[in-house]
Short mmCIF file of C-alpha atoms in Angstrom, two decimals:
data_model
loop_
_atom_site.label_atom_id
_atom_site.label_comp_id
_atom_site.label_asym_id
_atom_site.label_seq_id
_atom_site.Cartn_x
_atom_site.Cartn_y
_atom_site.Cartn_z
CA MET A 4 -7.98 -16.01 -19.62
CA THR A 5 -7.45 -12.34 -19.51
CA HIS A 6 -4.09 -10.74 -20.12
CA PHE A 7 -3.64 -9.59 -16.54
CA THR A 8 -4.51 -12.98 -15.17
CA GLU A 9 -1.90 -14.64 -17.39
CA LEU A 10 0.70 -12.02 -16.22
CA ILE A 11 0.02 -12.73 -12.58
CA LYS A 12 0.08 -16.48 -13.08
CA LYS A 13 3.43 -16.29 -14.87
CA PHE A 14 4.74 -13.91 -12.13
CA LYS A 15 3.72 -16.48 -9.36
CA ASP A 16 4.99 -19.41 -11.39
CA ASP A 17 8.32 -17.74 -11.48
CA GLY A 18 8.40 -17.75 -7.72
CA LYS A 19 7.92 -13.99 -7.43
CA GLY A 20 5.85 -11.80 -5.04
CA LEU A 21 4.95 -12.10 -1.42
CA MET A 22 1.23 -12.26 -1.84
CA SER A 23 -0.75 -15.42 -2.88
CA LEU A 24 -2.17 -15.80 -6.32
CA ASP A 25 -5.69 -14.95 -5.10
CA GLN A 26 -4.45 -11.93 -3.29
CA TYR A 27 -2.77 -10.70 -6.49
CA LEU A 28 -5.78 -11.44 -8.63
CA TYR A 29 -8.19 -9.47 -6.34
CA ALA A 30 -5.78 -6.57 -6.12
CA ALA A 31 -5.31 -6.66 -9.88
CA ILE A 32 -9.01 -6.71 -10.45
CA THR A 33 -9.37 -3.61 -8.28
CA VAL A 34 -6.70 -1.81 -10.23
CA LYS A 35 -8.20 -2.70 -13.59
CA MET A 36 -11.66 -1.66 -12.41
CA LEU A 37 -10.35 1.93 -11.74
CA ALA A 38 -7.78 2.18 -14.38
CA PRO A 39 -6.70 4.53 -15.84
CA CYS A 40 -6.45 6.35 -12.50
CA ASN A 41 -4.16 8.04 -10.07
CA PHE A 42 -2.60 5.08 -8.15
CA LEU A 43 -0.22 5.52 -5.35
CA VAL A 44 1.77 2.58 -3.94
CA PHE A 45 3.67 2.59 -0.62
CA GLY A 46 6.60 0.20 -1.20
CA LEU A 47 8.53 -1.15 -4.08
CA GLY A 48 8.66 -4.76 -4.92
CA GLU A 49 8.96 -7.32 -7.68
CA ASP A 50 5.33 -6.68 -8.43
CA SER A 51 5.80 -3.02 -9.12
CA PRO A 52 6.02 -3.29 -12.89
CA LEU A 53 2.77 -5.22 -12.79
CA TRP A 54 0.90 -2.31 -11.07
CA GLU A 55 2.32 0.06 -13.67
CA GLU A 56 1.05 -2.21 -16.46
CA PHE A 57 -2.42 -2.77 -14.93
CA ASN A 58 -2.87 1.00 -14.69
CA LYS A 59 -1.75 1.73 -18.27
CA GLY A 60 -2.81 5.23 -19.22
CA GLY A 61 -3.00 6.35 -15.64
CA ARG A 62 -0.42 7.62 -13.22
CA THR A 63 1.26 5.07 -10.95
CA VAL A 64 3.66 6.41 -8.29
CA PHE A 65 5.78 4.40 -5.84
CA LEU A 66 6.97 5.66 -2.39
CA GLU A 67 9.93 3.80 -0.92
CA ASP A 68 12.29 4.47 2.01
CA ASP A 69 15.08 1.99 1.18
CA LYS A 70 17.59 3.74 -1.01
CA GLU A 71 19.39 0.41 -1.95
CA TRP A 72 16.10 -1.05 -3.04
CA ILE A 73 15.29 2.04 -5.06
CA LYS A 74 18.54 1.65 -7.01
CA GLN A 75 17.43 -1.78 -8.21
CA PHE A 76 14.52 -0.16 -10.09
CA ASP A 77 16.53 2.70 -11.65
CA ASP A 78 16.17 1.29 -15.27
CA GLN A 79 12.51 0.35 -15.13
CA GLY A 80 11.01 3.76 -15.91
CA LEU A 81 8.81 3.82 -12.79
CA GLU A 82 7.93 7.06 -11.04
CA ILE A 83 9.55 6.58 -7.60
CA TYR A 84 9.99 8.90 -4.69
CA ASP A 85 12.46 8.41 -1.86
CA VAL A 86 10.50 9.01 1.42
CA THR A 87 11.44 8.96 5.10
CA TYR A 88 9.39 7.55 7.95
CA SER A 89 9.80 9.00 11.39
CA THR A 90 8.33 6.00 13.42
CA LYS A 91 9.33 2.72 14.76
CA VAL A 92 6.87 -0.17 14.69
CA GLU A 93 7.50 -1.00 18.32
CA ASP A 94 6.27 2.50 19.31
CA HIS A 95 2.82 2.11 17.76
CA LYS A 96 0.97 2.18 21.06
CA LYS A 97 2.75 5.37 22.14
CA ILE A 98 2.13 6.99 18.73
CA GLY A 99 -1.59 6.00 18.63
CA PHE A 100 -3.50 8.03 16.14
CA ASP A 101 -1.80 11.39 16.82
CA PRO A 102 -1.79 13.24 13.48
CA GLU A 103 1.31 15.16 14.50
CA LYS A 104 3.28 11.93 14.89
CA LEU A 105 1.85 10.40 11.74
CA LYS A 106 2.31 13.25 9.21
CA MET A 107 4.81 12.67 6.44
CA ASP A 108 6.89 15.12 4.53
CA LEU A 109 5.95 14.36 0.98
CA PRO A 110 6.70 16.15 -2.35
CA ASP A 111 3.90 18.49 -3.50
CA THR A 112 3.30 16.29 -6.59
CA ILE A 113 2.10 13.59 -4.12
CA SER A 114 0.38 15.61 -1.37
CA GLU A 115 -1.48 17.81 -3.79
CA THR A 116 -2.98 14.91 -5.85
CA LYS A 117 -6.25 13.31 -4.90
CA TRP A 118 -5.56 9.63 -5.41
CA ASP A 119 -8.21 7.21 -6.73
CA LEU A 120 -6.42 4.14 -5.52
CA ILE A 121 -3.74 3.57 -2.88
CA PHE A 122 -1.94 0.32 -2.07
CA VAL A 123 -0.18 0.18 1.35
CA ASP A 124 2.53 -2.47 0.93
CA GLY A 125 5.28 -0.76 2.85
CA PRO A 126 7.32 0.13 4.72
CA LEU A 127 8.82 -2.76 6.69
CA GLY A 128 7.07 -3.47 9.92
CA HIS A 129 7.98 -6.84 11.43
CA GLN A 130 6.04 -7.56 14.65
CA PRO A 131 5.84 -10.48 17.06
CA PRO A 132 6.22 -13.34 16.88
CA ARG A 133 9.10 -11.92 14.86
CA PRO A 134 11.41 -9.38 16.46
CA TYR A 135 10.13 -5.77 15.88
CA GLN A 136 11.79 -4.21 12.82
CA GLY A 137 11.20 -1.21 10.57
CA PRO A 138 9.09 1.94 10.81
CA GLY A 139 5.80 0.05 10.65
CA ARG A 140 2.80 1.14 8.52
CA MET A 141 1.24 3.57 10.92
CA GLN A 142 2.24 6.61 8.77
CA SER A 143 1.50 4.94 5.43
CA ILE A 144 -2.04 3.95 6.50
CA TYR A 145 -2.80 7.40 7.96
CA THR A 146 -1.37 9.10 4.92
CA ALA A 147 -3.25 6.83 2.46
CA HIS A 148 -6.49 7.87 4.25
CA SER A 149 -5.49 11.41 4.08
CA LEU A 150 -4.56 11.51 0.36
CA LEU A 151 -7.36 9.26 -1.00
CA ARG A 152 -10.29 11.08 -2.60
CA ASP A 153 -13.76 10.40 -1.12
CA ASP A 154 -15.00 7.04 -2.21
CA GLY A 155 -11.53 6.15 -3.32
CA ILE A 156 -10.10 2.59 -2.73
CA CYS A 157 -7.29 1.46 -0.45
CA ILE A 158 -5.69 -1.96 -0.58
CA ILE A 159 -3.68 -2.83 2.58
CA ASP A 160 -1.40 -5.87 2.85
CA ASP A 161 -0.50 -7.74 6.07
CA LEU A 162 -3.72 -7.20 7.91
CA GLY A 163 -2.98 -10.29 9.95
CA ARG A 164 -0.59 -8.14 11.94
CA GLU A 165 -1.72 -6.05 14.89
CA VAL A 166 -0.50 -2.62 13.64
CA GLU A 167 -1.94 -2.84 10.06
CA GLN A 168 -5.26 -4.21 11.40
CA ASN A 169 -5.65 -1.52 14.10
CA TYR A 170 -4.73 1.34 11.91
CA ALA A 171 -6.78 0.15 8.88
CA LEU A 172 -9.95 -0.29 11.09
CA HIS A 173 -9.42 3.10 12.79
CA TYR A 174 -9.04 5.02 9.57
CA PHE A 175 -11.26 3.06 7.16
CA GLY A 176 -13.58 1.15 9.41
CA GLU A 177 -14.77 -2.41 9.33
CA ILE A 178 -18.06 -1.11 7.71
CA ASN A 179 -16.06 0.07 4.64
CA THR A 180 -14.28 -3.22 4.03
CA LEU A 181 -15.13 -4.30 0.50
CA MET A 182 -13.10 -7.45 0.69
CA PHE A 183 -10.75 -9.41 2.91
CA ILE A 184 -8.60 -12.05 1.13
CA ASP A 185 -6.99 -14.86 3.00
CA GLN A 186 -7.17 -13.04 6.28
CA LYS A 187 -4.26 -10.96 4.90
CA VAL A 188 -5.20 -8.37 2.31
CA GLY A 189 -7.98 -5.86 2.87
CA ILE A 190 -9.70 -3.67 0.30
CA PHE A 191 -11.45 -0.60 1.72
CA LYS A 192 -13.53 2.21 0.44
CA LYS A 193 -12.92 5.72 1.89
CA ASP A 194 -15.99 7.10 3.64
CA SER A 195 -15.29 10.84 4.41
CA THR A 196 -17.33 10.65 7.63
CA HIS A 197 -15.04 7.99 9.10
CA GLY A 198 -11.50 7.96 10.57
CA GLU A 199 -10.59 11.64 10.78
#
C-alpha cells in the first residue's frame, strides 16, 4: 500500500474529512500524478495538510473566506490567503455567467500564477433541500477556470448540487470530464476552447 493511501485511510479512520474514502483516493491520485506542481485550493479543511503533503516540492496555496477558520490553521505552515466573495448562493440565477459579477479581487501572487491543478472545495454554498447559505461556488468555479493553465486539471466537490453542476459544466464542459466519483466529485481538464 502506498504512503498516500495509508495517510488517507488513517485520516478517514479518524473520522475526518467530508469526502468518502474513494473520493479522497481519486483526488489524491490526481495530485500525485501532477506533483510537484502549482496547486490552488479554494477552501480550508481538515484535509488541507494532506494536500500540502501530496504536493511536496510544489506550491500549494489555500484561499479561505472564514477568518475564524483561518485562525485554526495559523500554526500549520500552510500558505493561506484571506479572500472575499461578493455573491450569495441564492442569487446564482440572477448572476448567471456574467464575468463582471464573478470576478474576484485576488493577490497578484495568485492571479499572476498559471495553476496546474485547482481544487474547488469552497466556499460554503448550502442549497435546497437545506436553506440557502453562503456565497456559493459560482466565483470559485469561474476563477478556477480563469486561473488554470490550458490542459490543467480542476477537481470540484459537491457536484450533486445545482450550482456546482451548472457552473462546472458551463466552464469545463461535460466533454472534458475525466472522472465523476460517487455522483459528487468531478475531475475536469481545461480545454481553452470551452467555457469562455
